[in-house]
GROMACS .gro file of C-alpha atoms in nm:
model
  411
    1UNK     CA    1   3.487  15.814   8.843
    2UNK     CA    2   3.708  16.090   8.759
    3UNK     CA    3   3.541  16.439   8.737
    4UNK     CA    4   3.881  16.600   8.611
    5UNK     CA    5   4.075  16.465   8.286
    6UNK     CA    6   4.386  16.639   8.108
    7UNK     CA    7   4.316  16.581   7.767
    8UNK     CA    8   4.630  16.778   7.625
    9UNK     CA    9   4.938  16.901   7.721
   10UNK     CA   10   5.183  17.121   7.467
   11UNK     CA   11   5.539  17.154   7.573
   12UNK     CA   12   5.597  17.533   7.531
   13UNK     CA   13   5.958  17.692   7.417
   14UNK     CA   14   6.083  17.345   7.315
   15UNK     CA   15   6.425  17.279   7.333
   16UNK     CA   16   6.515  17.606   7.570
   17UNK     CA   17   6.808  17.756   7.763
   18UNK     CA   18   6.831  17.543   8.075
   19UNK     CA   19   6.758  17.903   8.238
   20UNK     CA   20   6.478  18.007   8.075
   21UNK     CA   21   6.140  17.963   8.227
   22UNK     CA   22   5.931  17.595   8.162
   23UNK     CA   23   5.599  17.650   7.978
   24UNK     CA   24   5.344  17.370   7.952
   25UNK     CA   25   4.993  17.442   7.790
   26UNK     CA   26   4.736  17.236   7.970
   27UNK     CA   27   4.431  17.133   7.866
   28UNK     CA   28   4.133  16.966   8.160
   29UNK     CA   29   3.751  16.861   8.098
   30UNK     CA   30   3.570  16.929   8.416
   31UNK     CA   31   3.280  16.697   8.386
   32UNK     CA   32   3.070  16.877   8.682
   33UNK     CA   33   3.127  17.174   8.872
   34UNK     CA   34   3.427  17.135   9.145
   35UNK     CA   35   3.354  17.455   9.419
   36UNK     CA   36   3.682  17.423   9.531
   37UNK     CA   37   4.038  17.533   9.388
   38UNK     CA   38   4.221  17.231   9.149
   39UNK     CA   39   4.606  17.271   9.330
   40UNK     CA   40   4.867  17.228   9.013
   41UNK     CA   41   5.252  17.158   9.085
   42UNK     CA   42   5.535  17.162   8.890
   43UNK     CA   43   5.822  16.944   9.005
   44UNK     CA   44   6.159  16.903   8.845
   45UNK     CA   45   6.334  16.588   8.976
   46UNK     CA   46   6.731  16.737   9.075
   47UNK     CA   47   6.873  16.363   9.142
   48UNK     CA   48   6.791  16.034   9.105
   49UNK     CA   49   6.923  15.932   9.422
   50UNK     CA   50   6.673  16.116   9.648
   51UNK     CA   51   6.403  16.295   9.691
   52UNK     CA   52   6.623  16.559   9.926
   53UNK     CA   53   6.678  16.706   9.570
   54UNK     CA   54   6.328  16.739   9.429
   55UNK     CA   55   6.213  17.144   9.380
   56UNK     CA   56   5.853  17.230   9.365
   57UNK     CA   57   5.904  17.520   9.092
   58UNK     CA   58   5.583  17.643   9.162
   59UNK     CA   59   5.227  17.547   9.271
   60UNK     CA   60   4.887  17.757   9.125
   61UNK     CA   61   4.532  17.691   9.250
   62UNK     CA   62   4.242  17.695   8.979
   63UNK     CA   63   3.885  17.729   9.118
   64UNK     CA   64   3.607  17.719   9.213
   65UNK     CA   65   3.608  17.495   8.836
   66UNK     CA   66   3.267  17.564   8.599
   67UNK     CA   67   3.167  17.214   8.403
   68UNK     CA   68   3.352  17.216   8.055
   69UNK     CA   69   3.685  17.257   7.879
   70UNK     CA   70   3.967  17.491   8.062
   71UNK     CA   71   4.294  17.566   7.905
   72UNK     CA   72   4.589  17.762   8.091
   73UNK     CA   73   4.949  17.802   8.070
   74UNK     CA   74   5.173  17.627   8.367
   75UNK     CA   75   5.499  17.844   8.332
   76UNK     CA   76   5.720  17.843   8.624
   77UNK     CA   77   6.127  17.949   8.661
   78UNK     CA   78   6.399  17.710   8.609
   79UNK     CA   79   6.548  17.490   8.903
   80UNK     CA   80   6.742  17.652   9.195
   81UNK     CA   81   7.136  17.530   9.039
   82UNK     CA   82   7.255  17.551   9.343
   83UNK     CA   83   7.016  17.244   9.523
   84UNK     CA   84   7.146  17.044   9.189
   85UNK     CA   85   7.415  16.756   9.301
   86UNK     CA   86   7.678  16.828   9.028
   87UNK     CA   87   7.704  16.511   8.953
   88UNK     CA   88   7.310  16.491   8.799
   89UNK     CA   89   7.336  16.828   8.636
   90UNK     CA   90   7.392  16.696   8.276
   91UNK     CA   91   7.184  16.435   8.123
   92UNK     CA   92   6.812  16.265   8.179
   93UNK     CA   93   6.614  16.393   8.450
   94UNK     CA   94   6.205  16.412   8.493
   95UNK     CA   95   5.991  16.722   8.529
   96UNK     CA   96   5.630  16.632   8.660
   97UNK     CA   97   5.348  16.789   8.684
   98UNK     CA   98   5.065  16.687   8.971
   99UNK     CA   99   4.681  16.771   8.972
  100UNK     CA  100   4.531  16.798   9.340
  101UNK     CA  101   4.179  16.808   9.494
  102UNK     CA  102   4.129  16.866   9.838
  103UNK     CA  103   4.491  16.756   9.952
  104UNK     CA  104   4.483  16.434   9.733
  105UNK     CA  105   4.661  16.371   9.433
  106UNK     CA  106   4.484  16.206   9.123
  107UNK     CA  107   4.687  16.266   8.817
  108UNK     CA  108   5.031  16.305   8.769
  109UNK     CA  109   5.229  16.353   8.433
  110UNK     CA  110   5.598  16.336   8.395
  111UNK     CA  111   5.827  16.383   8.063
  112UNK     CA  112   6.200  16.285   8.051
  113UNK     CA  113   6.423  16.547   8.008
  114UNK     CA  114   6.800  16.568   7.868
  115UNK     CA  115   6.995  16.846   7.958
  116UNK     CA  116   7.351  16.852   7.788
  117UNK     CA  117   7.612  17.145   7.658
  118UNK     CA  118   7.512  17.280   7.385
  119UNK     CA  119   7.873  17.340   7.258
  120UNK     CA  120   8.015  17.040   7.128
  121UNK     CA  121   8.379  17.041   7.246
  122UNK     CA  122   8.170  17.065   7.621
  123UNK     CA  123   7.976  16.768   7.569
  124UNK     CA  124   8.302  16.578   7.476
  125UNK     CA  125   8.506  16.706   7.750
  126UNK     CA  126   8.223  16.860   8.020
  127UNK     CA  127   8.372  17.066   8.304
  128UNK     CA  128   8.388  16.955   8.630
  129UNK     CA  129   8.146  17.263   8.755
  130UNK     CA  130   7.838  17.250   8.581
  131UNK     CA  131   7.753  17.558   8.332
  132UNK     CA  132   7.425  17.579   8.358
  133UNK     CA  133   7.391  17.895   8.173
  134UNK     CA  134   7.574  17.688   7.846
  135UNK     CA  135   7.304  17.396   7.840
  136UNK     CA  136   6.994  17.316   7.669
  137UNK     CA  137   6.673  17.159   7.809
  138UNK     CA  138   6.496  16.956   7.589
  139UNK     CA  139   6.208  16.798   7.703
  140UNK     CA  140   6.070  16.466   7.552
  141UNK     CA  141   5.735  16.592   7.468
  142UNK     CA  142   5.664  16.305   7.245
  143UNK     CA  143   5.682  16.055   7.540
  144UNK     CA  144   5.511  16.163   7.835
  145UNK     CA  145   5.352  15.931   8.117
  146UNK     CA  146   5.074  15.969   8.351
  147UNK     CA  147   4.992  15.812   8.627
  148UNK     CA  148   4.627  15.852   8.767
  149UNK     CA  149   4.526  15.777   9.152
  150UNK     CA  150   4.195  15.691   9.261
  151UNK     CA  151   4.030  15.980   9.546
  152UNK     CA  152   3.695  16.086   9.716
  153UNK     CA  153   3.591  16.370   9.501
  154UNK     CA  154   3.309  16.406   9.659
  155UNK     CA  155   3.422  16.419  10.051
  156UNK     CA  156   3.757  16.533  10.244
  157UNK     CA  157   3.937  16.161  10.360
  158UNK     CA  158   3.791  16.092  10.729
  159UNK     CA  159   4.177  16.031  10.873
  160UNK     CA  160   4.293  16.391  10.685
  161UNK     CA  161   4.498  16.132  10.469
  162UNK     CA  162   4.600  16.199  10.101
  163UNK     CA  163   4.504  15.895   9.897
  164UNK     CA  164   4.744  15.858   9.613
  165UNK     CA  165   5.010  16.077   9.757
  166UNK     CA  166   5.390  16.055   9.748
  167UNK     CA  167   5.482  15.731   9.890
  168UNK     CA  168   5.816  15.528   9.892
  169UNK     CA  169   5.720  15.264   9.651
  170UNK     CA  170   5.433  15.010   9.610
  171UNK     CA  171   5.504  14.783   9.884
  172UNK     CA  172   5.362  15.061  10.157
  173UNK     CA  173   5.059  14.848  10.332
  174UNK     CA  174   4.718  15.063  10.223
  175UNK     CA  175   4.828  15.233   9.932
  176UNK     CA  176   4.604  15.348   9.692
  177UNK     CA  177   4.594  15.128   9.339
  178UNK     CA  178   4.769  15.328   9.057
  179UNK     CA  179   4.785  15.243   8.658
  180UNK     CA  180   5.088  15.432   8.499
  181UNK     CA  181   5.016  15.472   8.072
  182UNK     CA  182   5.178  15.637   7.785
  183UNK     CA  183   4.979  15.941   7.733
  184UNK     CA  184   5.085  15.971   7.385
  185UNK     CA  185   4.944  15.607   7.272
  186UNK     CA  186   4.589  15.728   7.365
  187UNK     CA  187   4.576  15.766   6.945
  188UNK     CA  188   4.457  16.116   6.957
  189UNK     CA  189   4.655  16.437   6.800
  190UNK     CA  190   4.589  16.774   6.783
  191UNK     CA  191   4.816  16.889   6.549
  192UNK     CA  192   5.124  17.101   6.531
  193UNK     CA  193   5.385  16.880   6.569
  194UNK     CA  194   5.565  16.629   6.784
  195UNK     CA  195   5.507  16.880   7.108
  196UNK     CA  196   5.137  16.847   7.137
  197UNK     CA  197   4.989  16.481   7.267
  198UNK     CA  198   4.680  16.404   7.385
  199UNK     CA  199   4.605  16.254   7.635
  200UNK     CA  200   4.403  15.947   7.752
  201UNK     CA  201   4.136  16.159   7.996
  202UNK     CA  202   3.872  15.821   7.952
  203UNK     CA  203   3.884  15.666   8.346
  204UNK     CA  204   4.060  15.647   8.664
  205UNK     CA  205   4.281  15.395   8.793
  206UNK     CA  206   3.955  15.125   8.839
  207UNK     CA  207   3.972  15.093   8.463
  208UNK     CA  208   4.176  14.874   8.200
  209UNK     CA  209   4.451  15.126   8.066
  210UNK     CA  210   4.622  15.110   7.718
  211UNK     CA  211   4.906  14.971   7.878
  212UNK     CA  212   4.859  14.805   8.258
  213UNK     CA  213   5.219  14.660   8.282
  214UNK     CA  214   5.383  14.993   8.169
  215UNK     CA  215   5.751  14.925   8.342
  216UNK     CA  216   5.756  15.323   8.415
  217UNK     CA  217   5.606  15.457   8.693
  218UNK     CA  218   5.797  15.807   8.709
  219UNK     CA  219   5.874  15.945   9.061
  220UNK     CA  220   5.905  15.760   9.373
  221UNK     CA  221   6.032  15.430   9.324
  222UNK     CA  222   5.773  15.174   9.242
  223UNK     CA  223   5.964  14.928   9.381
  224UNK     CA  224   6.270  14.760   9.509
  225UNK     CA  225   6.236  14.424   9.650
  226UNK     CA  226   6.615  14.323   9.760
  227UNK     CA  227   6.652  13.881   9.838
  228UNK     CA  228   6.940  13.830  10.064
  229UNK     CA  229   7.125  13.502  10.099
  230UNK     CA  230   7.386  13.295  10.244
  231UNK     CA  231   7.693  13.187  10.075
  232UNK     CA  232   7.503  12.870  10.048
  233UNK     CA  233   7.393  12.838   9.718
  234UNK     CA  234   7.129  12.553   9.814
  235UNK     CA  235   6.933  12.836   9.969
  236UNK     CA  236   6.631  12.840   9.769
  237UNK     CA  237   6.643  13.159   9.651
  238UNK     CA  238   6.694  13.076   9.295
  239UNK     CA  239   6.378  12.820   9.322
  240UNK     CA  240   6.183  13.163   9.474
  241UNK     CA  241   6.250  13.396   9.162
  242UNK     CA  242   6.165  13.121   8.936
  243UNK     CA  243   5.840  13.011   9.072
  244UNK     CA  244   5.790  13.397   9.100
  245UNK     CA  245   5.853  13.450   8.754
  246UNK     CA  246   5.615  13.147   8.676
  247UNK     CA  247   5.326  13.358   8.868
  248UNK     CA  248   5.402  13.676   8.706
  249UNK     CA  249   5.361  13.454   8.323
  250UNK     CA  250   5.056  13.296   8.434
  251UNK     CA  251   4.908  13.728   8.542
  252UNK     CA  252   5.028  13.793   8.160
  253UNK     CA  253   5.314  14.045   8.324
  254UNK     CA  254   5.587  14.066   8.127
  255UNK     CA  255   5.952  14.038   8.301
  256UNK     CA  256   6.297  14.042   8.163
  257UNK     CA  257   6.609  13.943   8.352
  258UNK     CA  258   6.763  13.639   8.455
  259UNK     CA  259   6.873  13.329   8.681
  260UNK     CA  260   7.146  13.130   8.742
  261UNK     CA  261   7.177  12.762   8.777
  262UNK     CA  262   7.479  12.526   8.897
  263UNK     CA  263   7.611  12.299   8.677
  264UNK     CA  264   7.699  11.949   8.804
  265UNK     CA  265   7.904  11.656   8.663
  266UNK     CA  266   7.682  11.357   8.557
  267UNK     CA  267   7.907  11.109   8.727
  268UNK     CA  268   7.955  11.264   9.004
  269UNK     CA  269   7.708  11.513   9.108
  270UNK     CA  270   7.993  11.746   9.144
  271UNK     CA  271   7.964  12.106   9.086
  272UNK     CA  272   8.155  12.224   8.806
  273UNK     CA  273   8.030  12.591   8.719
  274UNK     CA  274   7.673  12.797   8.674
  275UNK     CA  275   7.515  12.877   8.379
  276UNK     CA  276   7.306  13.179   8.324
  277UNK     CA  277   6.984  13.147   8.189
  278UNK     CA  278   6.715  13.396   8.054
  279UNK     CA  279   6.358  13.362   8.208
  280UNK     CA  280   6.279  13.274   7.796
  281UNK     CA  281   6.495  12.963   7.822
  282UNK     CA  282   6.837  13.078   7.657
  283UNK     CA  283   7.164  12.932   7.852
  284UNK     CA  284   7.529  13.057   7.864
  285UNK     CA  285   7.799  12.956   8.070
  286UNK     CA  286   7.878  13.247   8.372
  287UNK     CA  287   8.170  13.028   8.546
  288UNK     CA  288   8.370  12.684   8.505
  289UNK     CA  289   8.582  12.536   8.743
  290UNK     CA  290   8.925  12.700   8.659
  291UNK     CA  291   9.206  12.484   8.498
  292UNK     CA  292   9.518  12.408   8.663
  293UNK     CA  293   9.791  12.746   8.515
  294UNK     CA  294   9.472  12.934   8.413
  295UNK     CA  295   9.582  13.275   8.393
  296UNK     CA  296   9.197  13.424   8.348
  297UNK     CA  297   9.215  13.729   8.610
  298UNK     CA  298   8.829  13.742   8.601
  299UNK     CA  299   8.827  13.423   8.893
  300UNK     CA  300   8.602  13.371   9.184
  301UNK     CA  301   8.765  13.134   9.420
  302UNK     CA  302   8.824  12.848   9.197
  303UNK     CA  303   8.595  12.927   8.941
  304UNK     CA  304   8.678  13.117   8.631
  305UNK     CA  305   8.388  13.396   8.524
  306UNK     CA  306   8.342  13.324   8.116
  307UNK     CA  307   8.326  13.682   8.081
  308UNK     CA  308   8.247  13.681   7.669
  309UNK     CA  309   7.970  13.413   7.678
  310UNK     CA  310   7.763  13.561   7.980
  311UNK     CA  311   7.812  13.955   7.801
  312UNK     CA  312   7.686  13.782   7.513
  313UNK     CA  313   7.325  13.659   7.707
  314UNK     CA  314   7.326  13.900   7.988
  315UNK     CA  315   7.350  14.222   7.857
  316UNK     CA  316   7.084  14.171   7.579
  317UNK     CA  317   6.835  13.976   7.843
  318UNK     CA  318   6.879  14.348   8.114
  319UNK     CA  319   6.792  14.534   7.785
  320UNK     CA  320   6.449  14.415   7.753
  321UNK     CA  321   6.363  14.625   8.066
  322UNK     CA  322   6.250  14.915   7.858
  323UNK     CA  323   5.958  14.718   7.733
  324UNK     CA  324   5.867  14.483   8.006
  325UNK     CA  325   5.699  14.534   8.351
  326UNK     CA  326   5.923  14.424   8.559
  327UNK     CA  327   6.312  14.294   8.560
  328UNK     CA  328   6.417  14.005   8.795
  329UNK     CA  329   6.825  13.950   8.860
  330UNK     CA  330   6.933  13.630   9.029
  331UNK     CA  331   7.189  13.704   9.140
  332UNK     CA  332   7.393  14.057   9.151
  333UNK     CA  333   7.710  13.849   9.279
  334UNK     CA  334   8.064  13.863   9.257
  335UNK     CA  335   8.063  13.632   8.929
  336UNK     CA  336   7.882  13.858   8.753
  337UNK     CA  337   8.039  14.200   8.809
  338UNK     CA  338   8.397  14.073   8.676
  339UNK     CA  339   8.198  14.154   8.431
  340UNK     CA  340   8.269  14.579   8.362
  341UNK     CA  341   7.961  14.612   8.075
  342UNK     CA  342   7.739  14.449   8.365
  343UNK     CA  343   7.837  14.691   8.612
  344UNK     CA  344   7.814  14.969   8.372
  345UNK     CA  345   7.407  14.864   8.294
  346UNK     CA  346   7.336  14.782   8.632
  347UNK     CA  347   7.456  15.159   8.736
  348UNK     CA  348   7.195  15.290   8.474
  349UNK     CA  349   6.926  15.030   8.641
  350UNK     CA  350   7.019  15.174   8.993
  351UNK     CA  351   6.933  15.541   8.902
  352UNK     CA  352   6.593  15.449   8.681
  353UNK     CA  353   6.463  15.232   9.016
  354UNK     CA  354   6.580  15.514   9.234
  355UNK     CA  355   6.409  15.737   8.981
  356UNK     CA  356   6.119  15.541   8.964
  357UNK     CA  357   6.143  15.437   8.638
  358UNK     CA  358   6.201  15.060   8.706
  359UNK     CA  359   6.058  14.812   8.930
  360UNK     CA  360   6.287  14.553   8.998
  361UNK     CA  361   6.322  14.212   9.185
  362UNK     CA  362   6.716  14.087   9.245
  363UNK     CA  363   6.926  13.848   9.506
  364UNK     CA  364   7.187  13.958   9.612
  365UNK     CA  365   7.463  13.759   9.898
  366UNK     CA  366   7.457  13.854  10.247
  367UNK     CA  367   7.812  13.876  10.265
  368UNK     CA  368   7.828  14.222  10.059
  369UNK     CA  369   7.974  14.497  10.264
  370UNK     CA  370   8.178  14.660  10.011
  371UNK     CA  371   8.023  14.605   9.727
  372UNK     CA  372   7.913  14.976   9.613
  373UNK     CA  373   7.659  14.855   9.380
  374UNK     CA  374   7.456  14.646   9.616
  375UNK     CA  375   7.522  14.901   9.901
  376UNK     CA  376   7.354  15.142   9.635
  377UNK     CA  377   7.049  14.929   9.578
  378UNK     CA  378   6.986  14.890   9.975
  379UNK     CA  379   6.974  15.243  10.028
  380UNK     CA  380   6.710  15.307   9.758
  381UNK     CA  381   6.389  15.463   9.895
  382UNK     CA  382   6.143  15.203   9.924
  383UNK     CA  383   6.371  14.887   9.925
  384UNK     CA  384   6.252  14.585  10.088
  385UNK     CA  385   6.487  14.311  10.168
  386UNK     CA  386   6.442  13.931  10.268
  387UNK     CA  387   6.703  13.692  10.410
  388UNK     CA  388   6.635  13.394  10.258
  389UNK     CA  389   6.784  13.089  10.462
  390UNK     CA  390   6.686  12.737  10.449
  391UNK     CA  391   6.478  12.746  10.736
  392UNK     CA  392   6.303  13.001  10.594
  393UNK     CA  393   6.207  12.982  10.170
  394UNK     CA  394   5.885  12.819  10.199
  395UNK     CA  395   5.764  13.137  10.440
  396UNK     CA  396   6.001  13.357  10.246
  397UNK     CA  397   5.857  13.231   9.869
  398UNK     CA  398   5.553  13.374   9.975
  399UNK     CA  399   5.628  13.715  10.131
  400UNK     CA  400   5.837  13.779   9.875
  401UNK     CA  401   5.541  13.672   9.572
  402UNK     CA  402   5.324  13.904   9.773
  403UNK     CA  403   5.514  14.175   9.740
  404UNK     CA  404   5.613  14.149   9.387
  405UNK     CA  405   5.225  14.121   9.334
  406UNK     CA  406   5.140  14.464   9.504
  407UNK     CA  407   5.465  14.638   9.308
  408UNK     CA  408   5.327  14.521   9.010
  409UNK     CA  409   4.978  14.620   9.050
  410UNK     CA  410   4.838  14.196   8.986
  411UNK     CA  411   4.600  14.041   9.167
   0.00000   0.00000   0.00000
């Protein structure tokens, strides 16, 4: 069991000067005496891209801790501009802020932030060099997240390790369980506004949380599994996500995303397109055979992309990410990014998994090189590919299952 819980945090100086100094107002419940020092961190997130980028803005040490309520004011300066990729300056980044005892992390609490000009004409037409000293900060205090990690409170790990520490995503073999929540659905207030949330301080990561399949899980990626295929499209690999997505229904964890599925000629048997279809049963057409004269410039070898009809499903199915646990893509191909809104969503889905703010499941060809997008994905910290041949799916189904299991947190 826990000995420490936040019960409140108040966002201090809310919206600020991107300059000016970060203020949180924490609140803890020690529930027995800790004789040594609590380690606090502040962390602002500089890219979602890597982790090169993260600053620690400053670190404090609280101790020896009496039993009872402690409150305290975390203020620390803003982010070194300079260590900043220009490119992430302006819009949604994460500030966190991580609890340690004795080297090992068990709570960690990050809000979303926006930073933008605070001049309208900039925020139309933004500079090419970042202003910092013209933008606001202002931090989502209404939605922050925790994430709580299970330690030995009572003795130092035997191998010096630090349970519940950074790690590269939930695939790592022995890696402590975790249970990301919305602090502010614990039901609790405290007054004064949308900048003061309580926070859910009842259990560790052993116990049910308000919300198990949370799809955020901010900082280090919770997961990337990558599914690599031949050309062939007999593979398997469509027959993997599907019976994966039938395991993850029967745990009660919520996915979004979709498949696709050739269509064939009665008569035949002769392939005449795919459809697309959501993993709640809706269909569209992604590609038909091509007429003869078809002037449709959105074609894959002889097959013409229906570019209106798979926007229409597609778009709308990647949405549901925000409330589900996990999104599943089969299959990031050619087909599909004719498609420019499809690119455009799956750019914002490559920076939230590289943020750590999406786990997510796709297949992608092996034939690739070139593709930015999927060269994007691969490099993501924590990625786990599988080549999926047909030698291979029955092995590969169940790697594959495993490991969506473990990034998932279902048993």
């Amino acid at each position: 069991m826990a000995k420490v819980h936040i019960t409140n945090v108040v966002v201090l100086d809310n919206p600020s000067s991107f300059l000016n100094p970060f203020q949180f107002e924490l609140t803890f419940e020690c529930i027995e005496e800790l004789k040594e020092d609590l380690e606090w961190k502040m962390i602002y997130v500089g890219s979602a891209e890597s982790e090169a980028f993260d600053q620690v803005l400053d670190t404090i040490y609280v101790g020896p801790v009496p039993e009872g309520r402690h409150i305290f004011v975390f203020q620390a300066d803003p982010p070194n501009v300079s260590r900043i990729p220009e490119q992430d300056a302006v819009g949604v980044t994460v500030v966190l802020l991580t609890c340690s005892y004795r080297g090992q992390e068990f709570v960690r609490v990050g809000y979303f932030i926006n930073n933008e000009y605070a001049d309208p004409e900039l925020r139309e037409n933004p500079p090419l060099k970042p202003l910092f000293h013209k933008m606001t900060r202002n931090i989502l205090a209404s939605k922050p997240r925790v994430t709580r990690f299970k330690i030995n409170w009572d003795d130092a790990p035997a191998n010096g390790g630090v349970p519940g520490g950074s790690s590269n995503g939930l695939l790592m073999d022995g890696e402590e369980e975790v249970q990301p929540d919305e602090m502010g659905d614990s039901g609790h207030t405290n007054g004064g506004g949308d900048d003061q949330q309580m926070v859910d301080g009842g259990s560790d990561s052993g116990s049910q949380q308000q919300h198990p399949h949370h799809p955020h899980h901010l900082h280090h990626p919770p997961g990337m599994l990558g599914a690599v295929h031949d050309d062939d499209n007999s593979v398997g690999k469509t027959t993997i996500m599907r019976k994966v997505s039938d395991e993850l229904a029967k745990r009660n964890v919520p996915i979004a995303g979709f498949y696709t599925e050739e269509v064939r000629d009665p008569p035949t048997g002769d392939r005449t397109g795919f459809d697309v279809v959501t993993f709640g049963g809706q269909r569209a057409p992604l590609a038909r055979i091509a007429s003869t004269g078809t002037k449709n410039p959105a074609t894959v070898g002889r097959y013409s992309v229906c570019i209106e009809q798979f926007e229409r499903l597609a778009l709308p199915a990647l949405d549901e990410r925000q409330t589900k646990a996990v999104l599943l893509l089969d299959e990031i191909g050619r087909m599909e990014l004719k498609s420019r809104a499809f690119v455009e969503r799956m750019n914002a889905i490559v920076k939230e998994v590289g943020s750590g703010r999406q786990r997510f499941v796709a297949t992608v060809p092996l034939k690739s090189a070139g593709i930015e997008l999927i060269e994007r994905l691969k490099r993501i910290n924590g990625c786990q590919i599988f080549h999926v041949k047909p030698t291979n799916r029955e092995e590969m189904y169940g790697e594959v299952r495993d490991a969506v299991f473990r990034m998932v947190g279902s048993k």
